[in-house]
mmCIF file of C-alpha atoms and ligand atoms in Angstrom:
data_model
loop_
_atom_site.group_PDB
_atom_site.id
_atom_site.type_symbol
_atom_site.label_atom_id
_atom_site.label_comp_id
_atom_site.label_asym_id
_atom_site.label_seq_id
_atom_site.Cartn_x
_atom_site.Cartn_y
_atom_site.Cartn_z
ATOM 1 C CA UNK A 252 -54.079 -0.250 -23.375
ATOM 2 C CA UNK A 253 -55.333 -0.922 -20.257
ATOM 3 C CA UNK A 254 -53.512 1.328 -17.544
ATOM 4 C CA UNK A 255 -53.608 0.349 -13.820
ATOM 5 C CA UNK A 256 -54.087 2.330 -11.198
ATOM 6 C CA UNK A 257 -52.672 1.328 -8.234
ATOM 7 C CA UNK A 258 -52.591 3.814 -4.810
ATOM 8 C CA UNK A 259 -49.080 3.489 -3.080
ATOM 9 C CA UNK A 260 -48.868 5.085 0.877
ATOM 10 C CA UNK A 261 -45.534 5.094 2.151
ATOM 11 C CA UNK A 262 -44.805 6.382 5.554
ATOM 12 C CA UNK A 263 -41.470 8.049 5.175
ATOM 13 C CA UNK A 264 -38.799 5.220 3.261
ATOM 14 C CA UNK A 265 -41.235 2.358 4.307
ATOM 15 C CA UNK A 266 -43.721 0.824 2.323
ATOM 16 C CA UNK A 267 -47.073 -1.651 3.455
ATOM 17 C CA UNK A 268 -46.891 -5.020 1.718
ATOM 18 C CA UNK A 269 -49.315 -3.883 -1.061
ATOM 19 C CA UNK A 270 -47.176 -0.700 -2.185
ATOM 20 C CA UNK A 271 -44.033 -2.606 -1.793
ATOM 21 C CA UNK A 272 -46.027 -4.550 -4.308
ATOM 22 C CA UNK A 273 -47.330 -2.589 -6.309
ATOM 23 C CA UNK A 274 -43.323 -1.003 -6.143
ATOM 24 C CA UNK A 275 -42.017 -3.654 -7.642
ATOM 25 C CA UNK A 276 -44.352 -4.245 -10.522
ATOM 26 C CA UNK A 277 -43.969 -0.758 -11.506
ATOM 27 C CA UNK A 278 -40.206 -1.138 -11.548
ATOM 28 C CA UNK A 279 -40.811 -3.928 -13.604
ATOM 29 C CA UNK A 280 -43.010 -2.384 -15.939
ATOM 30 C CA UNK A 281 -39.970 0.451 -16.245
ATOM 31 C CA UNK A 282 -37.234 -2.285 -16.839
ATOM 32 C CA UNK A 283 -39.264 -3.834 -19.376
ATOM 33 C CA UNK A 284 -39.767 -0.552 -21.415
ATOM 34 C CA UNK A 285 -43.040 0.583 -20.371
ATOM 35 C CA UNK A 286 -44.316 3.625 -19.173
ATOM 36 C CA UNK A 287 -45.331 4.350 -15.230
ATOM 37 C CA UNK A 288 -46.520 7.595 -14.080
ATOM 38 C CA UNK A 289 -45.751 8.394 -10.638
ATOM 39 C CA UNK A 290 -46.141 11.178 -7.876
ATOM 40 C CA UNK A 291 -43.153 13.874 -6.941
ATOM 41 C CA UNK A 292 -42.971 16.731 -4.375
ATOM 42 C CA UNK A 293 -43.427 18.935 -7.340
ATOM 43 C CA UNK A 294 -45.981 17.536 -9.961
ATOM 44 C CA UNK A 295 -47.011 14.059 -11.316
ATOM 45 C CA UNK A 296 -43.979 12.686 -13.620
ATOM 46 C CA UNK A 297 -44.142 10.262 -17.016
ATOM 47 C CA UNK A 298 -41.602 7.871 -16.334
ATOM 48 C CA UNK A 299 -39.618 5.362 -18.725
ATOM 49 C CA UNK A 300 -36.443 3.987 -18.977
ATOM 50 C CA UNK A 301 -34.058 6.929 -19.281
ATOM 51 C CA UNK A 302 -31.322 4.598 -21.141
ATOM 52 C CA UNK A 303 -33.651 3.167 -23.588
ATOM 53 C CA UNK A 304 -34.312 5.291 -26.482
ATOM 54 C CA UNK A 305 -37.767 3.236 -27.183
ATOM 55 C CA UNK A 306 -39.245 4.611 -23.997
ATOM 56 C CA UNK A 307 -38.202 7.787 -24.822
ATOM 57 C CA UNK A 308 -40.054 7.824 -27.930
ATOM 58 C CA UNK A 309 -42.965 6.196 -26.181
ATOM 59 C CA UNK A 310 -42.948 9.311 -23.799
ATOM 60 C CA UNK A 311 -42.980 11.470 -26.383
ATOM 61 C CA UNK A 312 -46.356 9.787 -28.016
ATOM 62 C CA UNK A 313 -48.340 9.264 -24.578
ATOM 63 C CA UNK A 314 -47.596 13.207 -24.402
ATOM 64 C CA UNK A 315 -48.258 14.217 -27.755
ATOM 65 C CA UNK A 316 -44.730 16.477 -27.404
ATOM 66 C CA UNK A 317 -42.476 17.170 -29.316
ATOM 67 C CA UNK A 318 -39.332 14.883 -29.428
ATOM 68 C CA UNK A 319 -37.133 17.878 -29.722
ATOM 69 C CA UNK A 320 -38.413 18.782 -25.746
ATOM 70 C CA UNK A 321 -35.391 16.881 -23.449
ATOM 71 C CA UNK A 322 -36.706 15.303 -20.527
ATOM 72 C CA UNK A 323 -35.280 15.169 -17.134
ATOM 73 C CA UNK A 324 -33.269 11.817 -15.637
ATOM 74 C CA UNK A 325 -34.489 11.014 -12.262
ATOM 75 C CA UNK A 326 -32.277 9.261 -9.652
ATOM 76 C CA UNK A 327 -32.202 8.288 -5.883
ATOM 77 C CA UNK A 328 -28.458 7.962 -4.904
ATOM 78 C CA UNK A 329 -25.925 10.578 -5.396
ATOM 79 C CA UNK A 330 -23.635 7.634 -6.787
ATOM 80 C CA UNK A 331 -25.531 6.916 -9.767
ATOM 81 C CA UNK A 332 -24.745 10.634 -11.021
ATOM 82 C CA UNK A 333 -21.034 9.753 -12.228
ATOM 83 C CA UNK A 334 -22.595 7.548 -14.932
ATOM 84 C CA UNK A 335 -24.859 9.667 -16.669
ATOM 85 C CA UNK A 336 -22.423 12.845 -16.871
ATOM 86 C CA UNK A 337 -18.926 13.324 -18.437
ATOM 87 C CA UNK A 338 -17.988 15.471 -15.420
ATOM 88 C CA UNK A 339 -19.790 16.432 -12.033
ATOM 89 C CA UNK A 340 -18.350 20.442 -11.145
ATOM 90 C CA UNK A 341 -17.784 21.407 -7.582
ATOM 91 C CA UNK A 342 -20.924 23.176 -7.945
ATOM 92 C CA UNK A 343 -23.161 20.553 -8.484
ATOM 93 C CA UNK A 344 -21.514 19.066 -5.208
ATOM 94 C CA UNK A 345 -22.818 21.646 -3.377
ATOM 95 C CA UNK A 346 -26.066 22.202 -4.943
ATOM 96 C CA UNK A 347 -26.978 18.540 -4.176
ATOM 97 C CA UNK A 348 -25.579 18.776 -0.639
ATOM 98 C CA UNK A 349 -27.822 21.943 -0.166
ATOM 99 C CA UNK A 350 -30.760 20.987 -2.007
ATOM 100 C CA UNK A 351 -30.866 17.119 -2.921
ATOM 101 C CA UNK A 352 -33.194 15.257 -2.929
ATOM 102 C CA UNK A 353 -35.657 17.501 -3.887
ATOM 103 C CA UNK A 354 -36.867 20.082 -6.382
ATOM 104 C CA UNK A 355 -33.697 21.080 -8.240
ATOM 105 C CA UNK A 356 -32.771 20.091 -11.592
ATOM 106 C CA UNK A 357 -28.878 20.335 -13.011
ATOM 107 C CA UNK A 358 -28.013 20.492 -16.325
ATOM 108 C CA UNK A 359 -24.477 18.359 -16.963
ATOM 109 C CA UNK A 360 -22.554 17.385 -20.338
ATOM 110 C CA UNK A 361 -23.980 13.677 -21.032
ATOM 111 C CA UNK A 362 -22.495 10.738 -20.683
ATOM 112 C CA UNK A 363 -22.376 8.356 -24.098
ATOM 113 C CA UNK A 364 -24.686 5.657 -22.273
ATOM 114 C CA UNK A 365 -27.720 8.800 -22.149
ATOM 115 C CA UNK A 366 -29.423 8.290 -25.462
ATOM 116 C CA UNK A 367 -30.117 11.435 -28.015
ATOM 117 C CA UNK A 368 -33.638 10.369 -27.510
ATOM 118 C CA UNK A 369 -34.015 10.886 -23.752
ATOM 119 C CA UNK A 370 -31.956 14.435 -24.389
ATOM 120 C CA UNK A 371 -33.714 15.895 -27.116
ATOM 121 C CA UNK A 372 -30.739 15.645 -29.200
ATOM 122 C CA UNK A 373 -28.861 17.679 -26.889
ATOM 123 C CA UNK A 374 -24.982 16.737 -25.839
ATOM 124 C CA UNK A 375 -26.143 17.657 -22.294
ATOM 125 C CA UNK A 376 -28.652 15.872 -19.868
ATOM 126 C CA UNK A 377 -31.115 17.136 -17.229
ATOM 127 C CA UNK A 378 -30.414 15.475 -13.444
ATOM 128 C CA UNK A 379 -33.097 15.580 -10.599
ATOM 129 C CA UNK A 380 -33.007 13.507 -7.067
ATOM 130 C CA UNK A 381 -36.774 13.840 -6.118
ATOM 131 C CA UNK A 382 -37.681 13.726 -2.488
ATOM 132 C CA UNK A 383 -40.278 11.752 -2.576
ATOM 133 C CA UNK A 384 -40.705 8.939 -0.923
ATOM 134 C CA UNK A 385 -42.577 6.567 -3.951
ATOM 135 C CA UNK A 386 -40.412 8.656 -6.332
ATOM 136 C CA UNK A 387 -37.444 7.308 -4.621
ATOM 137 C CA UNK A 388 -38.818 3.863 -4.566
ATOM 138 C CA UNK A 389 -39.611 3.343 -7.942
ATOM 139 C CA UNK A 390 -36.363 4.456 -9.315
ATOM 140 C CA UNK A 391 -34.483 2.263 -7.017
ATOM 141 C CA UNK A 392 -36.759 -0.395 -8.644
ATOM 142 C CA UNK A 393 -36.572 0.622 -12.153
ATOM 143 C CA UNK A 394 -33.068 0.605 -12.922
ATOM 144 C CA UNK A 395 -31.883 3.577 -11.232
ATOM 145 C CA UNK A 396 -32.573 6.216 -14.251
ATOM 146 C CA UNK A 397 -36.375 7.269 -14.743
ATOM 147 C CA UNK A 398 -36.814 9.970 -17.402
ATOM 148 C CA UNK A 399 -39.744 11.970 -16.616
ATOM 149 C CA UNK A 400 -41.664 14.879 -18.215
ATOM 150 C CA UNK A 401 -44.453 16.134 -16.127
ATOM 151 C CA UNK A 402 -47.142 13.584 -16.660
ATOM 152 C CA UNK A 403 -49.786 16.005 -18.511
ATOM 153 C CA UNK A 404 -50.613 15.992 -22.690
ATOM 154 C CA UNK A 405 -48.316 18.730 -24.178
ATOM 155 C CA UNK A 406 -50.109 22.128 -23.621
ATOM 156 C CA UNK A 407 -52.128 21.409 -20.480
ATOM 157 C CA UNK A 408 -51.415 22.301 -16.777
ATOM 158 C CA UNK A 409 -48.756 20.023 -15.189
ATOM 159 C CA UNK A 410 -50.818 17.370 -12.779
ATOM 160 C CA UNK A 411 -50.892 18.292 -9.059
ATOM 161 C CA UNK A 412 -53.213 15.505 -8.130
ATOM 162 C CA UNK A 413 -53.386 11.726 -9.645
ATOM 163 C CA UNK A 414 -56.914 12.677 -11.037
ATOM 164 C CA UNK A 415 -55.424 14.999 -13.642
ATOM 165 C CA UNK A 416 -52.812 12.150 -14.424
ATOM 166 C CA UNK A 417 -55.640 10.060 -15.025
ATOM 167 C CA UNK A 418 -57.413 12.036 -17.265
ATOM 168 C CA UNK A 419 -54.955 12.704 -19.685
ATOM 169 C CA UNK A 420 -53.169 9.609 -19.580
ATOM 170 C CA UNK A 421 -55.526 6.991 -19.023
ATOM 171 C CA UNK A 422 -54.960 4.239 -22.129
ATOM 172 C CA UNK A 423 -52.177 5.726 -22.975
ATOM 173 C CA UNK A 424 -49.456 4.106 -20.246
ATOM 174 C CA UNK A 425 -49.168 0.905 -18.035
ATOM 175 C CA UNK A 426 -49.528 2.263 -15.126
ATOM 176 C CA UNK A 427 -50.249 5.248 -12.588
ATOM 177 C CA UNK A 428 -48.888 5.284 -9.254
ATOM 178 C CA UNK A 429 -51.220 7.443 -6.693
ATOM 179 C CA UNK A 430 -49.325 8.807 -3.883
ATOM 180 C CA UNK A 431 -51.454 11.614 -3.211
ATOM 181 C CA UNK A 432 -51.380 15.422 -3.963
ATOM 182 C CA UNK A 433 -47.913 17.038 -4.994
ATOM 183 C CA UNK A 434 -46.621 19.343 -1.876
ATOM 184 C CA UNK A 435 -45.014 21.967 -4.249
ATOM 185 C CA UNK A 436 -47.183 22.289 -7.404
ATOM 186 C CA UNK A 437 -44.633 24.003 -9.024
ATOM 187 C CA UNK A 438 -41.831 22.191 -11.278
ATOM 188 C CA UNK A 439 -38.619 22.063 -10.420
ATOM 189 C CA UNK A 440 -36.096 24.847 -10.104
ATOM 190 C CA UNK A 441 -33.357 23.999 -13.602
ATOM 191 C CA UNK A 442 -29.999 25.184 -12.830
ATOM 192 C CA UNK A 443 -27.286 24.830 -16.096
ATOM 193 C CA UNK A 444 -23.914 24.072 -14.881
ATOM 194 C CA UNK A 445 -22.631 23.755 -18.219
ATOM 195 C CA UNK A 446 -22.270 27.861 -17.967
ATOM 196 C CA UNK A 447 -20.304 30.136 -15.502
ATOM 197 C CA UNK A 448 -21.525 31.825 -13.688
ATOM 198 C CA UNK A 449 -24.249 28.900 -13.370
ATOM 199 C CA UNK A 450 -27.658 29.652 -15.157
ATOM 200 C CA UNK A 451 -31.035 29.281 -13.616
ATOM 201 C CA UNK A 452 -33.193 28.158 -16.967
ATOM 202 C CA UNK A 453 -36.715 27.695 -15.149
ATOM 203 C CA UNK A 454 -37.516 28.962 -11.679
ATOM 204 C CA UNK A 455 -38.826 26.763 -8.694
ATOM 205 C CA UNK A 456 -39.293 26.513 -5.429
ATOM 206 C CA UNK A 457 -35.934 26.613 -5.045
ATOM 207 C CA UNK A 458 -35.226 30.248 -5.482
ATOM 208 C CA UNK A 459 -32.371 32.343 -7.090
ATOM 209 C CA UNK A 460 -31.494 33.667 -3.452
ATOM 210 C CA UNK A 461 -31.767 30.103 -1.893
ATOM 211 C CA UNK A 462 -28.977 28.891 -4.564
ATOM 212 C CA UNK A 463 -26.582 32.097 -4.665
ATOM 213 C CA UNK A 464 -26.274 31.975 -0.673
ATOM 214 C CA UNK A 465 -24.510 28.809 -1.203
ATOM 215 C CA UNK A 466 -23.201 29.444 -4.917
ATOM 216 C CA UNK A 467 -22.215 32.983 -4.658
ATOM 217 C CA UNK A 468 -23.467 34.826 -7.934
ATOM 218 C CA UNK A 469 -26.089 33.146 -10.279
ATOM 219 C CA UNK A 470 -27.640 34.568 -13.627
ATOM 220 C CA UNK A 471 -31.243 33.768 -14.681
ATOM 221 C CA UNK A 472 -32.131 33.211 -18.425
ATOM 222 C CA UNK A 473 -33.739 36.547 -19.481
ATOM 223 C CA UNK A 474 -36.642 35.044 -21.391
ATOM 224 C CA UNK A 475 -38.361 33.705 -17.963
ATOM 225 C CA UNK A 476 -40.093 36.335 -17.464
ATOM 226 C CA UNK A 477 -40.217 38.832 -20.559
ATOM 227 C CA UNK A 478 -42.667 38.673 -23.367
ATOM 228 C CA UNK A 479 -40.543 39.636 -26.029
ATOM 229 C CA UNK A 480 -36.864 39.429 -25.092
ATOM 230 C CA UNK A 481 -36.184 38.605 -28.859
ATOM 231 C CA UNK A 482 -33.958 35.620 -27.660
ATOM 232 C CA UNK A 483 -35.239 31.659 -27.550
ATOM 233 C CA UNK A 484 -35.233 30.121 -23.915
ATOM 234 C CA UNK A 485 -32.611 27.733 -22.939
ATOM 235 C CA UNK A 486 -34.355 25.312 -21.612
ATOM 236 C CA UNK A 487 -36.154 23.817 -25.254
ATOM 237 C CA UNK A 488 -39.477 23.364 -23.198
ATOM 238 C CA UNK A 489 -39.969 26.882 -21.832
ATOM 239 C CA UNK A 490 -40.625 27.814 -25.415
ATOM 240 C CA UNK A 491 -43.817 26.140 -25.937
ATOM 241 C CA UNK A 492 -47.108 27.411 -24.810
ATOM 242 C CA UNK A 493 -47.500 25.254 -21.935
ATOM 243 C CA UNK A 494 -49.310 25.765 -19.382
ATOM 244 C CA UNK A 495 -52.177 27.290 -21.153
ATOM 245 C CA UNK A 496 -55.545 27.062 -20.351
ATOM 246 C CA UNK A 497 -58.309 26.881 -23.061
ATOM 247 C CA UNK A 498 -59.633 30.409 -21.896
ATOM 248 C CA UNK A 499 -57.925 33.521 -22.808
ATOM 249 C CA UNK A 500 -56.244 34.823 -19.725
ATOM 250 C CA UNK A 501 -55.146 38.293 -18.551
ATOM 251 C CA UNK A 502 -53.608 39.375 -15.398
ATOM 252 C CA UNK A 503 -54.194 42.334 -14.216
ATOM 253 C CA UNK A 504 -51.602 44.473 -11.841
ATOM 254 C CA UNK A 505 -52.258 47.503 -9.585
ATOM 255 C CA UNK A 506 -53.670 48.996 -6.307
ATOM 256 C CA UNK A 507 -56.272 45.722 -5.279
ATOM 257 C CA UNK A 508 -59.720 48.244 -5.007
ATOM 258 C CA UNK A 509 -58.650 49.215 -9.266
ATOM 259 C CA UNK A 510 -57.668 45.647 -10.063
ATOM 260 C CA UNK A 511 -60.664 44.443 -8.403
ATOM 261 C CA UNK A 512 -63.242 46.934 -10.466
ATOM 262 C CA UNK A 513 -60.962 46.532 -13.587
ATOM 263 C CA UNK A 514 -61.765 42.615 -13.887
ATOM 264 C CA UNK A 515 -65.574 43.273 -12.733
ATOM 265 C CA UNK A 516 -66.430 45.871 -15.407
ATOM 266 C CA UNK A 517 -64.764 43.794 -17.993
ATOM 267 C CA UNK A 518 -65.943 40.909 -16.921
ATOM 268 C CA UNK A 519 -69.651 41.512 -17.579
ATOM 269 C CA UNK A 520 -68.970 43.116 -20.676
ATOM 270 C CA UNK A 521 -67.833 40.051 -21.406
ATOM 271 C CA UNK A 522 -70.343 38.317 -20.372
ATOM 272 C CA UNK A 523 -73.122 40.891 -22.182
ATOM 273 C CA UNK A 524 -71.135 39.059 -25.652
ATOM 274 C CA UNK A 525 -71.675 35.712 -24.617
ATOM 275 C CA UNK A 526 -68.401 34.787 -22.399
ATOM 276 C CA UNK A 527 -68.446 32.462 -19.607
ATOM 277 C CA UNK A 528 -65.832 34.573 -17.059
ATOM 278 C CA UNK A 529 -63.507 33.043 -14.471
ATOM 279 C CA UNK A 530 -61.708 35.277 -11.846
ATOM 280 C CA UNK A 531 -58.612 33.614 -9.940
ATOM 281 C CA UNK A 532 -58.149 35.766 -6.872
ATOM 282 C CA UNK A 533 -57.116 35.551 -3.393
ATOM 283 C CA UNK A 534 -58.899 35.352 -0.302
ATOM 284 C CA UNK A 535 -58.567 38.851 0.494
ATOM 285 C CA UNK A 536 -60.377 40.141 -2.655
ATOM 286 C CA UNK A 537 -62.556 37.114 -3.356
ATOM 287 C CA UNK A 538 -65.929 38.333 -2.259
ATOM 288 C CA UNK A 539 -65.648 41.409 -3.897
ATOM 289 C CA UNK A 540 -65.182 39.830 -7.423
ATOM 290 C CA UNK A 541 -68.431 39.048 -9.529
ATOM 291 C CA UNK A 542 -67.896 36.435 -12.237
ATOM 292 C CA UNK A 543 -69.328 33.093 -13.518
ATOM 293 C CA UNK A 544 -66.605 31.010 -11.543
ATOM 294 C CA UNK A 545 -64.496 32.604 -9.038
ATOM 295 C CA UNK A 546 -61.901 30.584 -7.141
ATOM 296 C CA UNK A 547 -59.454 31.416 -4.775
ATOM 297 C CA UNK A 548 -55.304 30.475 -4.612
ATOM 298 C CA UNK A 549 -55.646 31.167 -1.108
ATOM 299 C CA UNK A 550 -53.870 33.989 0.980
ATOM 300 C CA UNK A 551 -51.568 36.217 -0.422
ATOM 301 C CA UNK A 552 -49.546 35.970 2.451
ATOM 302 C CA UNK A 553 -49.051 32.475 1.915
ATOM 303 C CA UNK A 554 -46.779 32.320 -1.718
ATOM 304 C CA UNK A 555 -46.634 28.281 -1.290
ATOM 305 C CA UNK A 556 -49.800 27.734 -0.932
ATOM 306 C CA UNK A 557 -50.649 30.092 -4.147
ATOM 307 C CA UNK A 558 -48.337 27.827 -6.161
ATOM 308 C CA UNK A 559 -49.817 24.800 -4.851
ATOM 309 C CA UNK A 560 -53.359 26.005 -6.091
ATOM 310 C CA UNK A 561 -52.349 27.185 -9.798
ATOM 311 C CA UNK A 562 -52.240 24.704 -11.960
ATOM 312 C CA UNK A 563 -55.392 22.972 -10.431
ATOM 313 C CA UNK A 564 -57.675 25.801 -10.841
ATOM 314 C CA UNK A 565 -56.327 26.416 -14.540
ATOM 315 C CA UNK A 566 -57.439 22.502 -15.221
ATOM 316 C CA UNK A 567 -60.656 23.375 -13.241
ATOM 317 C CA UNK A 568 -61.505 26.139 -15.631
ATOM 318 C CA UNK A 569 -60.799 24.369 -18.649
ATOM 319 C CA UNK A 570 -63.520 21.741 -17.354
ATOM 320 C CA UNK A 571 -66.059 24.351 -16.607
ATOM 321 C CA UNK A 572 -65.299 25.645 -20.014
ATOM 322 C CA UNK A 573 -64.693 28.940 -19.128
ATOM 323 C CA UNK A 574 -63.386 31.588 -21.844
ATOM 324 C CA UNK A 575 -62.574 34.397 -20.499
ATOM 325 C CA UNK A 576 -59.904 34.524 -17.423
ATOM 326 C CA UNK A 577 -58.744 37.360 -15.215
ATOM 327 C CA UNK A 578 -56.108 36.938 -12.761
ATOM 328 C CA UNK A 579 -54.649 39.148 -9.980
ATOM 329 C CA UNK A 580 -50.865 39.625 -10.338
ATOM 330 C CA UNK A 581 -48.144 38.359 -7.419
ATOM 331 C CA UNK A 582 -44.412 39.788 -6.609
ATOM 332 C CA UNK A 583 -42.206 38.250 -8.847
ATOM 333 C CA UNK A 584 -39.572 37.766 -6.383
ATOM 334 C CA UNK A 585 -38.495 34.149 -4.589
ATOM 335 C CA UNK A 586 -41.197 31.982 -5.234
ATOM 336 C CA UNK A 587 -43.056 34.426 -6.794
ATOM 337 C CA UNK A 588 -41.142 34.307 -9.909
ATOM 338 C CA UNK A 589 -41.845 30.512 -10.353
ATOM 339 C CA UNK A 590 -45.604 31.779 -9.845
ATOM 340 C CA UNK A 591 -45.322 34.526 -12.369
ATOM 341 C CA UNK A 592 -43.446 32.822 -14.546
ATOM 342 C CA UNK A 593 -45.916 30.209 -14.739
ATOM 343 C CA UNK A 594 -48.886 32.760 -14.876
ATOM 344 C CA UNK A 595 -47.578 34.935 -17.789
ATOM 345 C CA UNK A 596 -46.849 31.772 -20.306
ATOM 346 C CA UNK A 597 -50.602 30.760 -19.382
ATOM 347 C CA UNK A 598 -51.399 33.991 -20.346
ATOM 348 C CA UNK A 599 -49.260 34.313 -23.154
ATOM 349 C CA UNK A 600 -47.926 37.326 -21.645
ATOM 350 C CA UNK A 601 -51.313 39.556 -21.643
ATOM 351 C CA UNK A 602 -50.723 41.433 -18.462
ATOM 352 C CA UNK A 603 -52.608 45.010 -17.856
ATOM 353 C CA UNK A 604 -50.830 47.083 -15.471
ATOM 354 C CA UNK A 605 -53.262 49.783 -13.845
ATOM 355 C CA UNK A 606 -51.899 52.974 -11.996
ATOM 356 C CA UNK A 607 -54.059 54.928 -9.152
ATOM 357 C CA UNK A 608 -55.605 56.864 -11.739
ATOM 358 C CA UNK A 609 -56.810 54.763 -14.101
ATOM 359 C CA UNK A 610 -60.464 54.668 -14.723
ATOM 360 C CA UNK A 611 -62.223 51.046 -14.470
ATOM 361 C CA UNK A 612 -63.826 50.223 -18.466
ATOM 362 C CA UNK A 613 -61.090 52.096 -19.914
HETATM 363 O O1 LIG B 1270 -40.528 18.956 -11.291
HETATM 364 C C1 LIG B 1270 -40.010 18.375 -12.432
HETATM 365 O O2 LIG B 1270 -39.417 18.914 -12.841
HETATM 366 C C2 LIG B 1270 -40.841 17.756 -13.153
HETATM 367 C C3 LIG B 1270 -41.101 16.020 -12.195
HETATM 368 C C4 LIG B 1270 -42.027 15.398 -12.924
HETATM 369 O O3 LIG B 1270 -39.930 15.732 -11.828
HETATM 370 N N1 LIG B 1270 -40.408 17.237 -14.287
HETATM 371 C C5 LIG B 1270 -40.927 18.100 -15.518
HETATM 372 O O4 LIG B 1270 -40.088 17.650 -16.561
HETATM 373 O O5 LIG B 1270 -41.272 19.511 -15.073
HETATM 374 P P1 LIG B 1270 -40.522 18.606 -18.066
HETATM 375 O O6 LIG B 1270 -39.989 17.693 -18.774
HETATM 376 O O7 LIG B 1270 -42.448 18.726 -17.746
HETATM 377 O O8 LIG B 1270 -40.018 19.829 -17.798
HETATM 378 C C6 LIG B 1270 -39.128 20.248 -18.111
HETATM 379 C C7 LIG B 1270 -37.866 20.944 -18.823
HETATM 380 C C8 LIG B 1270 -38.351 21.235 -20.227
HETATM 381 O O9 LIG B 1270 -38.384 22.973 -20.129
HETATM 382 C C9 LIG B 1270 -37.145 20.883 -20.706
HETATM 383 O O10 LIG B 1270 -36.911 21.884 -22.240
HETATM 384 C C10 LIG B 1270 -36.116 21.375 -19.829
HETATM 385 O O11 LIG B 1270 -36.645 20.591 -18.413
HETATM 386 N N2 LIG B 1270 -34.375 20.671 -20.178
HETATM 387 C C11 LIG B 1270 -34.285 19.273 -20.005
HETATM 388 N N3 LIG B 1270 -33.328 18.687 -20.577
HETATM 389 C C12 LIG B 1270 -32.260 19.841 -21.017
HETATM 390 C C13 LIG B 1270 -31.292 20.112 -21.163
HETATM 391 N N4 LIG B 1270 -30.423 19.093 -20.942
HETATM 392 N N5 LIG B 1270 -30.970 21.247 -21.727
HETATM 393 C C14 LIG B 1270 -31.842 22.461 -21.443
HETATM 394 N N6 LIG B 1270 -33.170 22.318 -20.575
HETATM 395 C C15 LIG B 1270 -33.517 20.976 -20.930
HETATM 396 MG MG1 LIG B 1271 -43.821 19.618 -18.267
#
């Protein structure tokens, strides 16, 4: 299949003539049952008509993704919500007022018109209203309901730039809309509204504190940060070893000087054994690392920057065929909870905690 790549620039909600043409064509592709990758404010999505079971099957095939992993339905207008869910609880209205359009996904009991293929066999449906103007433009022209997982091959980091979408999806889908880089870089926060109190199934840039500020109490799925909670995560997708780089990633926590020492000593040993060693650091410590490839997520002070840069660096390490990776560790609160959730998953929960007394090389 030939995949058409088109740049779509938006100024606010208005599009150039060319952009309007491209969006209209992409909308037709969706309505005819085809697939279009598109930018959102989080990561690129791989869109198909959410009400067409055949489109859902094509999405799973293009991603190489197990079909028990449900898709998020993207809408562009509040009035479209009630057609696809059985009931809209008051909490949903409160959350929508505060965070839609934006990086928040809510889980509802599904209406009959949403096929099981879209929801991975579940009786619930995940819904999000993205804020990115290209995403909104596409949804409105594509029938109003766009099922879209992240536009990566299953097992790779979500794409934060169009070049990663092309890498993974060229030849597998009908069209790719290039709308620049995602400003957030991590997937949306998922909140389940079918339980009480509402529960966070996937942390994102809408943090627990932000949700509690408008909702009162919100719980959190224990599997989000724990390696062996003995429970299956409630968002089926979170059980897969997502976000995994090809090299073995270990996160090193502790006092900054000990962390750099540990990484340098262990990295040197790995290199003696023939490994290509990569380091995921921050601006504050970058000059001190010795490894084959050293990359910075930005300043420790800038959590949003760290979130934005993480997936691109993981992909770059794959491209450079790095076989051992060490990463600094981050506070698991606020946006840091989403960052650490993704980093721990990428590391298969390999985390080494050094205290001030540990000797490097131990
Ligand atoms: O930011 C995002 O949410 C991006 C952009 C494209 O919007 N999309 C995204 O989709 O990350 P995906 O498919 O990569 O992740 C969807 C997650 C999976 O972990 C899935 O299991 C969970 O949402 N999910 C979807 N429907 C669900 C449901 N009914 N109940 C529980 N979890 C659900
Ligand atoms: Mg994904």
